[in-house]
Amino acid sequence: MDYTSKNKTEQNDMLKTIGINCIKDLFVNIPRNLVLNKLNICHGNTEQEILTHLHNVAKKNKILISFRGAGIYDHYIPALVKEIVNRSEFRTSYTPYQAEASQGTLQAIFEYQSLICALTDLDVSNASLYDGATAVVEAILMSIRYKKTKKILISEALNPEYIKVIITYFKHLEVDLIFLETTNGIIDNNTLLNKLDDNTTAVVIQSPNYFGLIENMKSLCYWTKKFNSLFIAVVNPLSLGVFCTPGEYNADIAVGENQGLGSPMSFGGTTCGFIVTKKSLAWRLPGRIVGQTKDIKGERGFVLTMQSREQHIRRVNATSNICTNASLNALASCVFLSGWGSKGFKKLAEVNIAKAKYTFKQIKSLNGFSSKFGDQTFFNEFVIKTTKDINKINKILLYNNILGPLNLSNANANAKLKNCMLFCVTEQRTKSEIDSLIEILKTI
Amino acid sequence: MEKLLNEISTCCQPAYDISCDINIEINIPSNLQRCSSLHFPNITESDLLRHFTNLSRNNYALSTTFYPLGSCTMKHNPLISEQVARHYRFNQIHPYQDELTIQGNLEIMYKLEQDLCAISGMDYFTLQPAAGAHGELTGLLIIAKYFETIKQKRTTVIIPDSAHGTNPSSAMLAGFNVITLDSTHDGQINIDKLKQLLNENVAAIMLTVPNTLGVFEKNILTITELAHNNGTIMYYDGANLNAIVGIIKPGDLGFDIMHINLHKTFAAPHGGGGPGSGPVGVKKFLEPFLPIPRIINNKTHFVFNYEKHQSIGKIKAFFGNFPVILKSYVYIKLLGAEGLINSTKQAVLNANYMLAKLRDNIDVPGGHKCLHEFVLSLKSILKNGVKTVDVAKRLLDYGYYAPTIYFPLIVEESIMMEPTETESKQTLDKFIEIFKIIIFKEMLDESDKIKCAPHTTIVRRLDEVIAARNPVLRW
Ligand SMILES: Cc1ncc(COP(=O)(O)O)c(C=O)c1O
């Protein structure tokens, strides 16, 4: 089936208006000898057939109780979020080029930008980026253009997916990417100071970092500023209900992934990156930005603004090549963030900590399991070292419909993380789920 | 106009709440704690529902009106795709699950890659890029890596002046210098100029076919041959693929690498600015450079392959925007070969029909035949100080979204219309009638009405200059 609507008579009328005899004539400019006589695609299906087929395919996926994070998280999505993002008026519109006919999307993005600013204590957010990884890339690009140097210090405890993407983007651009080693899971001031110099463009630190640990962002940022370098904070937005904000420690740019704010895990996409900065760097931001303005009657309205940064105007000199971004996910984040209230949002972060901490305490008291990084502060992820076979642990957990911890054994070249695994516990996990995880681990 | 969230905030019970069945001290060291107060609104579920529902009603959307936005392929998005993509067995999947527990997802990705190969004439696809521009960058990095591997130093990319802005900016980001190729007056590639520009330094030529005037590049085979004789790679920007699906394959035209915008040709909705998906297809000789991981079918099941030493690496965290990929998979399954071919034909028929009804009185720089879209230049008919933007705004008063304006940059006072295949003749007739009333009647008799349009939208003409000069970017 298809979704075209014309009958034969209409089609013939149209051909006549065009002045040709048959549909074929529409394609006369195309090299004759290359026109296909067959397309190697299966026959079409009805909706019902599709549903049957897709249900069968879906059965090949297994739904698990997740104790795994590492960049994509199982968080609760309130019904309201789903209700709003499913509205076709949002879903089936394009980038809001015609502002007067797109005030819904534009105002929602303006609200999103405002909420991201409130959350991070920074001044200017854009409308969204592809994901957390490319958001870090864009932040680095901003800093390179601003400082006109190309030396970037990056925490090795940055999410490895992000590190891989950064390397892909920068290895051919003669950018000096220097990785900072962790000490007991976090970046030590001295490690940073050993590498910092006046030539350093920016320092990229993730907190909570890949191991779930909270970095001492205040002092890392303080020292970075002493060398006039930019500080790029990679943060989990949910953690900011409780932990020190990029604005508080004076970061220049904060970036991260919005998936946890109202978008399902969906196999790691659709993702949505956020980027937020200080006023002084606003014109260097990539991508769409929505601004408030007035109409000819003096009424408030919203438009895409500061567009002279963008590819459709600046072309080779644009701040980024991004065009389509992740607007609908930003809308989800907007609806998500607007429903908790300040106290509720803080509580949500605290529940994550409480559940993760409870799990952590239980596991490290088991025989053969210990905390890799002592009693350092973490958000909803932590690393456990074990004397047991991690693959076997995960196999047994899987048998019990549990997605166990991520095996970090091979994650680090110098074997620092041998026999280590990364657990994640969000507000979604109930006490009884956690307790059965513990019971199973006991038996291994 | 709808109030802002901070203006409807009260001291009520907010919409969501969370409980905790675990009692534990969380004890965060004070130097790590948030000290600033968090200024989030307090709004009930019912007020938030009204707020966002009202906002949605301030949008024109494909589900409410004709949306002939050229270059964006705003075709109907089948609803069954949405239903499938929301299925919990696709949604509640973690990217790091064991391969054996994600066979459904891997199968869909693998099969969509195959379908895209069949449609495009490429040999392999990656679904990792998150949008068209992201695909462009991926493609250009692949090209860079290829030349590095065969030890040729090629530093430039040729891009026509009619190209989308993302082309040059992606090329820049991939580390290339961009050479702009001026088009002929009818938007075609100037072969003589191209010959002058081609040398051993040129890594690639990026073309959009049909071009951004909606016209097939008549010398395309000569161009690809010239490029290949020069060792240059041909890049196909797939934004306009809707014009040729099932009719001809970019691979057969001599293109070596391309991206596809699933959110255009393959009916995934655009979401007001994404998420999208920009799969990249390559001919066999470029396969080693595709992003990792690749999905392979090892007969019993599907697995990831990370062992590709010449790969450019990862371009995005995880594997791609899966729900968008799934929607396009469903779309192709729904339509099948016949449906896809018929859709192309109807898209081209619709565009030519509209063009035929307008071409006698308005300049058409691309000529009197087009493929899936066409570009008019209003320059010679604009009167009484009316500009193309005013005409676009006036269309909003009649309930239509406006076509793309001022793109491509090579046409003055341009307006680009793309009806797509899913619009009926009645819709097109009505739209053309209104468009003609605006440009042939109102422009003469009531030009002020056009110049201060729109009149019926939720807000009147917005001042973009104030917005940029004095940015207010948050509440
Ligand atoms: C011709 C052309 N190329 C590239 C793009 C960029 O695609 P995307 O917005 O998916 O990044 C567009 C989108 O409008 C386009 O029309």
PDB file of N, CA and C in Angstrom, chain A residues 33-115:
ATOM      1  N   ASN A  33      19.114   4.523 -20.113  1.00  0.00           N
ATOM      2  CA  ASN A  33      19.672   3.182 -19.916  1.00  0.00           C
ATOM      3  C   ASN A  33      19.852   2.828 -18.439  1.00  0.00           C
ATOM      4  N   LEU A  34      19.744   3.835 -17.581  1.00  0.00           N
ATOM      5  CA  LEU A  34      19.930   3.555 -16.157  1.00  0.00           C
ATOM      6  C   LEU A  34      18.623   3.463 -15.386  1.00  0.00           C
ATOM      7  N   VAL A  35      17.516   3.754 -16.068  1.00  0.00           N
ATOM      8  CA  VAL A  35      16.233   3.676 -15.374  1.00  0.00           C
ATOM      9  C   VAL A  35      15.950   2.220 -14.992  1.00  0.00           C
ATOM     10  N   LEU A  36      15.546   2.051 -13.753  1.00  0.00           N
ATOM     11  CA  LEU A  36      15.377   0.691 -13.222  1.00  0.00           C
ATOM     12  C   LEU A  36      14.150   0.019 -13.801  1.00  0.00           C
ATOM     13  N   ASN A  37      14.245  -1.277 -14.080  1.00  0.00           N
ATOM     14  CA  ASN A  37      12.987  -1.963 -14.366  1.00  0.00           C
ATOM     15  C   ASN A  37      12.519  -2.808 -13.202  1.00  0.00           C
ATOM     16  N   LYS A  38      13.326  -2.827 -12.149  1.00  0.00           N
ATOM     17  CA  LYS A  38      12.889  -3.558 -10.954  1.00  0.00           C
ATOM     18  C   LYS A  38      13.566  -2.960  -9.726  1.00  0.00           C
ATOM     19  N   LEU A  39      12.792  -2.908  -8.641  1.00  0.00           N
ATOM     20  CA  LEU A  39      13.369  -2.475  -7.370  1.00  0.00           C
ATOM     21  C   LEU A  39      13.375  -3.681  -6.453  1.00  0.00           C
ATOM     22  N   ASN A  40      14.556  -3.995  -5.959  1.00  0.00           N
ATOM     23  CA  ASN A  40      14.697  -5.227  -5.191  1.00  0.00           C
ATOM     24  C   ASN A  40      14.284  -5.054  -3.726  1.00  0.00           C
ATOM     25  N   ILE A  41      12.995  -4.795  -3.549  1.00  0.00           N
ATOM     26  CA  ILE A  41      12.399  -4.625  -2.220  1.00  0.00           C
ATOM     27  C   ILE A  41      11.151  -5.513  -2.201  1.00  0.00           C
ATOM     28  N   CYS A  42      10.811  -6.067  -1.036  1.00  0.00           N
ATOM     29  CA  CYS A  42       9.642  -6.957  -0.942  1.00  0.00           C
ATOM     30  C   CYS A  42       8.342  -6.229  -1.276  1.00  0.00           C
ATOM     31  N   HIS A  43       7.292  -7.001  -1.443  1.00  0.00           N
ATOM     32  CA  HIS A  43       5.966  -6.418  -1.654  1.00  0.00           C
ATOM     33  C   HIS A  43       5.506  -5.676  -0.410  1.00  0.00           C
ATOM     34  N   GLY A  44       4.562  -4.766  -0.617  1.00  0.00           N
ATOM     35  CA  GLY A  44       4.031  -3.994   0.498  1.00  0.00           C
ATOM     36  C   GLY A  44       3.149  -4.820   1.425  1.00  0.00           C
ATOM     37  N   ASN A  45       2.824  -4.236   2.550  1.00  0.00           N
ATOM     38  CA  ASN A  45       1.997  -4.911   3.550  1.00  0.00           C
ATOM     39  C   ASN A  45       0.924  -3.970   4.063  1.00  0.00           C
ATOM     40  N   THR A  46      -0.128  -4.555   4.603  1.00  0.00           N
ATOM     41  CA  THR A  46      -1.131  -3.730   5.283  1.00  0.00           C
ATOM     42  C   THR A  46      -0.659  -3.475   6.716  1.00  0.00           C
ATOM     43  N   GLU A  47      -1.347  -2.568   7.372  1.00  0.00           N
ATOM     44  CA  GLU A  47      -1.026  -2.275   8.773  1.00  0.00           C
ATOM     45  C   GLU A  47      -1.052  -3.522   9.630  1.00  0.00           C
ATOM     46  N   GLN A  48      -2.097  -4.311   9.446  1.00  0.00           N
ATOM     47  CA  GLN A  48      -2.239  -5.518  10.264  1.00  0.00           C
ATOM     48  C   GLN A  48      -1.087  -6.475  10.060  1.00  0.00           C
ATOM     49  N   GLU A  49      -0.712  -6.640   8.778  1.00  0.00           N
ATOM     50  CA  GLU A  49       0.407  -7.540   8.492  1.00  0.00           C
ATOM     51  C   GLU A  49       1.696  -7.029   9.140  1.00  0.00           C
ATOM     52  N   ILE A  50       1.857  -5.711   9.059  1.00  0.00           N
ATOM     53  CA  ILE A  50       3.047  -5.097   9.650  1.00  0.00           C
ATOM     54  C   ILE A  50       3.088  -5.353  11.153  1.00  0.00           C
ATOM     55  N   LEU A  51       1.938  -5.185  11.788  1.00  0.00           N
ATOM     56  CA  LEU A  51       1.890  -5.373  13.242  1.00  0.00           C
ATOM     57  C   LEU A  51       2.270  -6.796  13.626  1.00  0.00           C
ATOM     58  N   THR A  52       1.723  -7.747  12.901  1.00  0.00           N
ATOM     59  CA  THR A  52       2.059  -9.145  13.187  1.00  0.00           C
ATOM     60  C   THR A  52       3.560  -9.360  13.021  1.00  0.00           C
ATOM     61  N   HIS A  53       4.079  -8.881  11.918  1.00  0.00           N
ATOM     62  CA  HIS A  53       5.512  -9.038  11.657  1.00  0.00           C
ATOM     63  C   HIS A  53       6.348  -8.393  12.759  1.00  0.00           C
ATOM     64  N   LEU A  54       6.001  -7.146  13.097  1.00  0.00           N
ATOM     65  CA  LEU A  54       6.809  -6.418  14.074  1.00  0.00           C
ATOM     66  C   LEU A  54       6.681  -7.009  15.479  1.00  0.00           C
ATOM     67  N   HIS A  55       5.512  -7.539  15.788  1.00  0.00           N
ATOM     68  CA  HIS A  55       5.386  -8.185  17.094  1.00  0.00           C
ATOM     69  C   HIS A  55       6.291  -9.402  17.181  1.00  0.00           C
ATOM     70  N   ASN A  56       6.390 -10.099  16.072  1.00  0.00           N
ATOM     71  CA  ASN A  56       7.294 -11.254  16.056  1.00  0.00           C
ATOM     72  C   ASN A  56       8.750 -10.836  16.187  1.00  0.00           C
ATOM     73  N   VAL A  57       9.110  -9.755  15.506  1.00  0.00           N
ATOM     74  CA  VAL A  57      10.493  -9.271  15.621  1.00  0.00           C
ATOM     75  C   VAL A  57      10.744  -8.790  17.059  1.00  0.00           C
ATOM     76  N   ALA A  58       9.751  -8.068  17.598  1.00  0.00           N
ATOM     77  CA  ALA A  58       9.921  -7.499  18.949  1.00  0.00           C
ATOM     78  C   ALA A  58      10.157  -8.595  19.984  1.00  0.00           C
ATOM     79  N   LYS A  59       9.553  -9.751  19.745  1.00  0.00           N
ATOM     80  CA  LYS A  59       9.719 -10.858  20.701  1.00  0.00           C
ATOM     81  C   LYS A  59      11.174 -11.312  20.800  1.00  0.00           C
ATOM     82  N   LYS A  60      11.957 -10.981  19.791  1.00  0.00           N
ATOM     83  CA  LYS A  60      13.369 -11.381  19.817  1.00  0.00           C
ATOM     84  C   LYS A  60      14.199 -10.451  20.710  1.00  0.00           C
ATOM     85  N   ASN A  61      13.571  -9.385  21.190  1.00  0.00           N
ATOM     86  CA  ASN A  61      14.230  -8.529  22.185  1.00  0.00           C
ATOM     87  C   ASN A  61      13.787  -8.973  23.558  1.00  0.00           C
ATOM     88  N   LYS A  62      14.680  -8.856  24.520  1.00  0.00           N
ATOM     89  CA  LYS A  62      14.340  -9.276  25.868  1.00  0.00           C
ATOM     90  C   LYS A  62      14.284  -8.060  26.789  1.00  0.00           C
ATOM     91  N   ILE A  63      13.169  -7.944  27.514  1.00  0.00           N
ATOM     92  CA  ILE A  63      13.020  -6.841  28.465  1.00  0.00           C
ATOM     93  C   ILE A  63      13.597  -7.275  29.804  1.00  0.00           C
ATOM     94  N   LEU A  64      14.508  -6.479  30.320  1.00  0.00           N
ATOM     95  CA  LEU A  64      15.240  -6.877  31.522  1.00  0.00           C
ATOM     96  C   LEU A  64      15.124  -5.819  32.610  1.00  0.00           C
ATOM     97  N   ILE A  65      15.330  -6.262  33.834  1.00  0.00           N
ATOM     98  CA  ILE A  65      15.387  -5.325  34.961  1.00  0.00           C
ATOM     99  C   ILE A  65      16.813  -4.783  34.981  1.00  0.00           C
ATOM    100  N   SER A  66      16.945  -3.503  34.753  1.00  0.00           N
ATOM    101  CA  SER A  66      18.274  -2.975  34.431  1.00  0.00           C
ATOM    102  C   SER A  66      19.053  -2.457  35.637  1.00  0.00           C
ATOM    103  N   PHE A  67      20.242  -2.987  35.813  1.00  0.00           N
ATOM    104  CA  PHE A  67      21.210  -2.434  36.756  1.00  0.00           C
ATOM    105  C   PHE A  67      22.416  -1.922  35.970  1.00  0.00           C
ATOM    106  N   ARG A  68      22.152  -1.502  34.754  1.00  0.00           N
ATOM    107  CA  ARG A  68      23.227  -1.035  33.880  1.00  0.00           C
ATOM    108  C   ARG A  68      22.912   0.380  33.412  1.00  0.00           C
ATOM    109  N   GLY A  69      23.961   1.223  33.327  1.00  0.00           N
ATOM    110  CA  GLY A  69      23.765   2.604  32.881  1.00  0.00           C
ATOM    111  C   GLY A  69      24.816   2.961  31.846  1.00  0.00           C
ATOM    112  N   ALA A  70      25.912   3.596  32.303  1.00  0.00           N
ATOM    113  CA  ALA A  70      27.032   3.933  31.431  1.00  0.00           C
ATOM    114  C   ALA A  70      26.632   4.854  30.289  1.00  0.00           C
ATOM    115  N   GLY A  71      25.710   5.749  30.552  1.00  0.00           N
ATOM    116  CA  GLY A  71      25.372   6.750  29.533  1.00  0.00           C
ATOM    117  C   GLY A  71      23.917   6.743  29.118  1.00  0.00           C
ATOM    118  N   ILE A  72      23.258   5.596  29.275  1.00  0.00           N
ATOM    119  CA  ILE A  72      21.823   5.510  28.963  1.00  0.00           C
ATOM    120  C   ILE A  72      21.137   4.924  30.197  1.00  0.00           C
ATOM    121  N   TYR A  73      20.076   5.593  30.645  1.00  0.00           N
ATOM    122  CA  TYR A  73      19.510   5.248  31.942  1.00  0.00           C
ATOM    123  C   TYR A  73      18.032   4.945  31.898  1.00  0.00           C
ATOM    124  N   ASP A  74      17.656   3.991  32.740  1.00  0.00           N
ATOM    125  CA  ASP A  74      16.251   3.618  32.882  1.00  0.00           C
ATOM    126  C   ASP A  74      15.611   4.505  33.940  1.00  0.00           C
ATOM    127  N   HIS A  75      15.015   5.606  33.525  1.00  0.00           N
ATOM    128  CA  HIS A  75      14.317   6.486  34.460  1.00  0.00           C
ATOM    129  C   HIS A  75      12.823   6.484  34.155  1.00  0.00           C
ATOM    130  N   TYR A  76      12.057   6.862  35.181  1.00  0.00           N
ATOM    131  CA  TYR A  76      10.615   6.903  34.996  1.00  0.00           C
ATOM    132  C   TYR A  76      10.224   8.052  34.058  1.00  0.00           C
ATOM    133  N   ILE A  77       9.290   7.779  33.162  1.00  0.00           N
ATOM    134  CA  ILE A  77       8.784   8.829  32.276  1.00  0.00           C
ATOM    135  C   ILE A  77       7.327   9.086  32.636  1.00  0.00           C
ATOM    136  N   PRO A  78       7.039  10.259  33.209  1.00  0.00           N
ATOM    137  CA  PRO A  78       5.652  10.560  33.595  1.00  0.00           C
ATOM    138  C   PRO A  78       4.711  10.512  32.387  1.00  0.00           C
ATOM    139  N   ALA A  79       3.474  10.142  32.649  1.00  0.00           N
ATOM    140  CA  ALA A  79       2.481   9.997  31.578  1.00  0.00           C
ATOM    141  C   ALA A  79       2.317  11.287  30.773  1.00  0.00           C
ATOM    142  N   LEU A  80       2.424  12.405  31.456  1.00  0.00           N
ATOM    143  CA  LEU A  80       2.253  13.683  30.773  1.00  0.00           C
ATOM    144  C   LEU A  80       3.290  13.877  29.658  1.00  0.00           C
ATOM    145  N   VAL A  81       4.509  13.445  29.917  1.00  0.00           N
ATOM    146  CA  VAL A  81       5.566  13.601  28.911  1.00  0.00           C
ATOM    147  C   VAL A  81       5.172  12.851  27.646  1.00  0.00           C
ATOM    148  N   LYS A  82       4.716  11.623  27.830  1.00  0.00           N
ATOM    149  CA  LYS A  82       4.340  10.817  26.661  1.00  0.00           C
ATOM    150  C   LYS A  82       3.157  11.459  25.932  1.00  0.00           C
ATOM    151  N   GLU A  83       2.200  11.917  26.718  1.00  0.00           N
ATOM    152  CA  GLU A  83       1.019  12.553  26.135  1.00  0.00           C
ATOM    153  C   GLU A  83       1.438  13.732  25.236  1.00  0.00           C
ATOM    154  N   ILE A  84       2.338  14.547  25.720  1.00  0.00           N
ATOM    155  CA  ILE A  84       2.700  15.761  24.974  1.00  0.00           C
ATOM    156  C   ILE A  84       3.579  15.449  23.767  1.00  0.00           C
ATOM    157  N   VAL A  85       4.591  14.625  23.939  1.00  0.00           N
ATOM    158  CA  VAL A  85       5.463  14.385  22.773  1.00  0.00           C
ATOM    159  C   VAL A  85       4.751  13.586  21.687  1.00  0.00           C
ATOM    160  N   ASN A  86       3.673  12.913  22.060  1.00  0.00           N
ATOM    161  CA  ASN A  86       2.923  12.186  21.037  1.00  0.00           C
ATOM    162  C   ASN A  86       1.939  13.070  20.285  1.00  0.00           C
ATOM    163  N   ARG A  87       1.810  14.301  20.704  1.00  0.00           N
ATOM    164  CA  ARG A  87       0.876  15.176  19.982  1.00  0.00           C
ATOM    165  C   ARG A  87       1.418  15.446  18.580  1.00  0.00           C
ATOM    166  N   SER A  88       0.568  15.194  17.606  1.00  0.00           N
ATOM    167  CA  SER A  88       1.051  15.286  16.221  1.00  0.00           C
ATOM    168  C   SER A  88       1.425  16.713  15.843  1.00  0.00           C
ATOM    169  N   GLU A  89       0.865  17.712  16.545  1.00  0.00           N
ATOM    170  CA  GLU A  89       1.210  19.097  16.206  1.00  0.00           C
ATOM    171  C   GLU A  89       2.688  19.381  16.491  1.00  0.00           C
ATOM    172  N   PHE A  90       3.226  18.705  17.489  1.00  0.00           N
ATOM    173  CA  PHE A  90       4.663  18.829  17.759  1.00  0.00           C
ATOM    174  C   PHE A  90       5.455  17.874  16.872  1.00  0.00           C
ATOM    175  N   ARG A  91       4.942  16.646  16.782  1.00  0.00           N
ATOM    176  CA  ARG A  91       5.712  15.598  16.119  1.00  0.00           C
ATOM    177  C   ARG A  91       5.850  15.826  14.625  1.00  0.00           C
ATOM    178  N   THR A  92       4.822  16.354  13.978  1.00  0.00           N
ATOM    179  CA  THR A  92       4.860  16.414  12.516  1.00  0.00           C
ATOM    180  C   THR A  92       5.115  17.817  11.971  1.00  0.00           C
ATOM    181  N   SER A  93       5.728  18.667  12.767  1.00  0.00           N
ATOM    182  CA  SER A  93       6.129  19.962  12.204  1.00  0.00           C
ATOM    183  C   SER A  93       7.630  19.928  11.939  1.00  0.00           C
ATOM    184  N   TYR A  94       8.084  20.865  11.109  1.00  0.00           N
ATOM    185  CA  TYR A  94       9.516  20.935  10.800  1.00  0.00           C
ATOM    186  C   TYR A  94      10.177  21.954  11.725  1.00  0.00           C
ATOM    187  N   THR A  95      11.473  22.118  11.583  1.00  0.00           N
ATOM    188  CA  THR A  95      12.194  23.197  12.261  1.00  0.00           C
ATOM    189  C   THR A  95      11.391  24.484  12.084  1.00  0.00           C
ATOM    190  N   PRO A  96      11.186  25.264  13.147  1.00  0.00           N
ATOM    191  CA  PRO A  96      10.250  26.394  13.080  1.00  0.00           C
ATOM    192  C   PRO A  96      10.726  27.595  12.275  1.00  0.00           C
ATOM    193  N   TYR A  97      10.874  27.395  10.966  1.00  0.00           N
ATOM    194  CA  TYR A  97      11.333  28.489  10.096  1.00  0.00           C
ATOM    195  C   TYR A  97      10.310  29.620  10.025  1.00  0.00           C
ATOM    196  N   GLN A  98       9.024  29.263   9.941  1.00  0.00           N
ATOM    197  CA  GLN A  98       7.987  30.306   9.921  1.00  0.00           C
ATOM    198  C   GLN A  98       7.495  30.508  11.339  1.00  0.00           C
ATOM    199  N   ALA A  99       8.083  31.473  11.994  1.00  0.00           N
ATOM    200  CA  ALA A  99       7.868  31.621  13.432  1.00  0.00           C
ATOM    201  C   ALA A  99       6.395  31.777  13.813  1.00  0.00           C
ATOM    202  N   GLU A 100       5.669  32.601  13.070  1.00  0.00           N
ATOM    203  CA  GLU A 100       4.284  32.909  13.467  1.00  0.00           C
ATOM    204  C   GLU A 100       3.407  31.667  13.439  1.00  0.00           C
ATOM    205  N   ALA A 101       3.817  30.669  12.647  1.00  0.00           N
ATOM    206  CA  ALA A 101       3.028  29.445  12.546  1.00  0.00           C
ATOM    207  C   ALA A 101       3.676  28.306  13.331  1.00  0.00           C
ATOM    208  N   SER A 102       4.634  28.649  14.173  1.00  0.00           N
ATOM    209  CA  SER A 102       5.378  27.618  14.914  1.00  0.00           C
ATOM    210  C   SER A 102       5.600  28.027  16.363  1.00  0.00           C
ATOM    211  N   GLN A 103       4.698  28.835  16.891  1.00  0.00           N
ATOM    212  CA  GLN A 103       4.912  29.337  18.251  1.00  0.00           C
ATOM    213  C   GLN A 103       4.906  28.213  19.289  1.00  0.00           C
ATOM    214  N   GLY A 104       4.230  27.128  18.993  1.00  0.00           N
ATOM    215  CA  GLY A 104       4.206  26.016  19.944  1.00  0.00           C
ATOM    216  C   GLY A 104       5.602  25.466  20.160  1.00  0.00           C
ATOM    217  N   THR A 105       6.236  25.060  19.055  1.00  0.00           N
ATOM    218  CA  THR A 105       7.586  24.529  19.135  1.00  0.00           C
ATOM    219  C   THR A 105       8.541  25.588  19.685  1.00  0.00           C
ATOM    220  N   LEU A 106       8.424  26.815  19.190  1.00  0.00           N
ATOM    221  CA  LEU A 106       9.369  27.856  19.604  1.00  0.00           C
ATOM    222  C   LEU A 106       9.263  28.166  21.098  1.00  0.00           C
ATOM    223  N   GLN A 107       8.041  28.319  21.587  1.00  0.00           N
ATOM    224  CA  GLN A 107       7.918  28.617  23.019  1.00  0.00           C
ATOM    225  C   GLN A 107       8.393  27.438  23.866  1.00  0.00           C
ATOM    226  N   ALA A 108       8.075  26.226  23.409  1.00  0.00           N
ATOM    227  CA  ALA A 108       8.518  25.046  24.157  1.00  0.00           C
ATOM    228  C   ALA A 108      10.045  25.006  24.225  1.00  0.00           C
ATOM    229  N   ILE A 109      10.713  25.354  23.132  1.00  0.00           N
ATOM    230  CA  ILE A 109      12.182  25.354  23.161  1.00  0.00           C
ATOM    231  C   ILE A 109      12.695  26.469  24.081  1.00  0.00           C
ATOM    232  N   PHE A 110      12.030  27.620  24.024  1.00  0.00           N
ATOM    233  CA  PHE A 110      12.412  28.715  24.916  1.00  0.00           C
ATOM    234  C   PHE A 110      12.289  28.275  26.385  1.00  0.00           C
ATOM    235  N   GLU A 111      11.227  27.568  26.683  1.00  0.00           N
ATOM    236  CA  GLU A 111      11.028  27.064  28.054  1.00  0.00           C
ATOM    237  C   GLU A 111      12.107  26.036  28.397  1.00  0.00           C
ATOM    238  N   TYR A 112      12.401  25.185  27.414  1.00  0.00           N
ATOM    239  CA  TYR A 112      13.468  24.189  27.609  1.00  0.00           C
ATOM    240  C   TYR A 112      14.791  24.886  27.920  1.00  0.00           C
ATOM    241  N   GLN A 113      15.138  25.882  27.099  1.00  0.00           N
ATOM    242  CA  GLN A 113      16.388  26.620  27.322  1.00  0.00           C
ATOM    243  C   GLN A 113      16.405  27.222  28.732  1.00  0.00           C
ATOM    244  N   SER A 114      15.260  27.765  29.144  1.00  0.00           N
ATOM    245  CA  SER A 114      15.176  28.399  30.463  1.00  0.00           C
ATOM    246  C   SER A 114      15.394  27.378  31.578  1.00  0.00           C
ATOM    247  N   LEU A 115      14.783  26.213  31.418  1.00  0.00           N
ATOM    248  CA  LEU A 115      14.900  25.176  32.444  1.00  0.00           C
ATOM    249  C   LEU A 115      16.334  24.649  32.525  1.00  0.00           C
TER     250      LEU A 115
END
